[in-house]
GROMACS .gro file of C-alpha atoms in nm:
model
   87
    1MET     CA    1  -1.941   4.297   2.273
    2PHE     CA    2  -1.816   4.447   1.951
    3THR     CA    3  -1.479   4.545   1.801
    4GLN     CA    4  -1.401   4.856   1.600
    5GLN     CA    5  -1.091   4.958   1.406
    6ILE     CA    6  -0.999   5.318   1.493
    7ASP     CA    7  -0.842   5.494   1.195
    8GLU     CA    8  -0.814   5.847   1.336
    9VAL     CA    9  -0.676   5.783   1.685
   10LYS     CA   10  -0.630   6.149   1.781
   11VAL     CA   11  -0.986   6.239   1.687
   12PHE     CA   12  -1.122   5.934   1.866
   13MET     CA   13  -0.918   5.996   2.183
   14ARG     CA   14  -1.024   6.361   2.195
   15ARG     CA   15  -1.390   6.258   2.172
   16LEU     CA   16  -1.343   5.972   2.422
   17LEU     CA   17  -1.176   6.192   2.685
   18THR     CA   18  -1.335   6.535   2.641
   19SER     CA   19  -1.690   6.489   2.516
   20PRO     CA   20  -1.999   6.313   2.653
   21ALA     CA   21  -2.017   6.092   2.340
   22PHE     CA   22  -1.948   5.772   2.539
   23ASP     CA   23  -2.103   5.872   2.873
   24SER     CA   24  -2.399   5.637   2.830
   25PHE     CA   25  -2.165   5.334   2.831
   26LEU     CA   26  -2.065   5.143   3.142
   27PHE     CA   27  -1.695   5.112   3.220
   28VAL     CA   28  -1.635   4.738   3.261
   29GLU     CA   29  -1.254   4.724   3.248
   30GLY     CA   30  -0.957   4.897   3.095
   31THR     CA   31  -0.579   4.908   3.075
   32LEU     CA   32  -0.344   5.201   3.018
   33GLN     CA   33   0.019   5.135   2.934
   34MET     CA   34   0.235   5.437   2.995
   35ALA     CA   35   0.543   5.478   3.218
   36LEU     CA   36   0.340   5.258   3.453
   37SER     CA   37   0.065   5.018   3.359
   38TYR     CA   38  -0.280   5.088   3.501
   39GLU     CA   39  -0.552   4.824   3.512
   40PHE     CA   40  -0.908   4.928   3.588
   41ASP     CA   41  -1.187   4.712   3.719
   42GLY     CA   42  -1.513   4.894   3.652
   43HIS     CA   43  -1.709   4.726   3.932
   44LEU     CA   44  -1.864   4.980   4.164
   45ASN     CA   45  -1.721   5.007   4.512
   46ARG     CA   46  -2.040   5.138   4.673
   47ASP     CA   47  -1.864   5.199   5.006
   48PHE     CA   48  -1.656   5.473   4.839
   49PHE     CA   49  -1.955   5.689   4.740
   50THR     CA   50  -2.164   5.922   4.951
   51LYS     CA   51  -2.536   5.862   4.983
   52GLU     CA   52  -2.595   6.156   4.747
   53ASP     CA   53  -2.357   6.009   4.487
   54LEU     CA   54  -2.534   5.675   4.501
   55GLU     CA   55  -2.872   5.837   4.435
   56ALA     CA   56  -2.750   5.912   4.080
   57ILE     CA   57  -2.650   5.548   4.021
   58PRO     CA   58  -2.925   5.284   3.989
   59GLU     CA   59  -2.909   5.032   4.273
   60LYS     CA   60  -2.895   4.737   4.032
   61GLU     CA   61  -2.594   4.886   3.849
   62VAL     CA   62  -2.275   4.682   3.887
   63TYR     CA   63  -2.033   4.895   3.682
   64LEU     CA   64  -1.930   5.258   3.697
   65PRO     CA   65  -2.078   5.482   3.426
   66TYR     CA   66  -1.810   5.604   3.183
   67SER     CA   67  -1.916   5.962   3.259
   68GLN     CA   68  -1.762   5.920   3.605
   69MET     CA   69  -1.450   5.748   3.475
   70ARG     CA   70  -1.377   5.999   3.197
   71PRO     CA   71  -1.219   6.272   3.415
   72ILE     CA   72  -0.997   6.015   3.586
   73LEU     CA   73  -0.872   5.879   3.253
   74PHE     CA   74  -0.825   6.230   3.116
   75SER     CA   75  -0.607   6.329   3.411
   76LEU     CA   76  -0.389   6.019   3.362
   77ILE     CA   77  -0.353   6.049   2.984
   78ARG     CA   78  -0.315   6.424   2.931
   79GLY     CA   79   0.028   6.524   2.814
   80LYS     CA   80   0.233   6.511   2.499
   81LYS     CA   81   0.310   6.139   2.492
   82PRO     CA   82   0.013   5.907   2.427
   83PRO     CA   83  -0.026   5.570   2.600
   84SER     CA   84   0.148   5.272   2.442
   85PRO     CA   85  -0.065   5.032   2.237
   86SER     CA   86  -0.159   4.720   2.427
   87GLY     CA   87  -0.072   4.378   2.303
   0.00000   0.00000   0.00000
């Protein structure tokens, strides 16, 4: 694991939510704090996916690829007011 300080939050969030820059990462966990708090567990729920969907995900994979999580996060975050900082 590593930690990064993000200086240009708007630029980073745009890249995180609208570009494939982070698609090769696995989504392990996450939290969004907005009007409601959302907590995400990145473990795959294989029963949710169709057989065709699962063909694109290696059988040994435990976590959801970020590429599949990105549109979900984008739909939750889009709007004028950004999520609150955690902590």
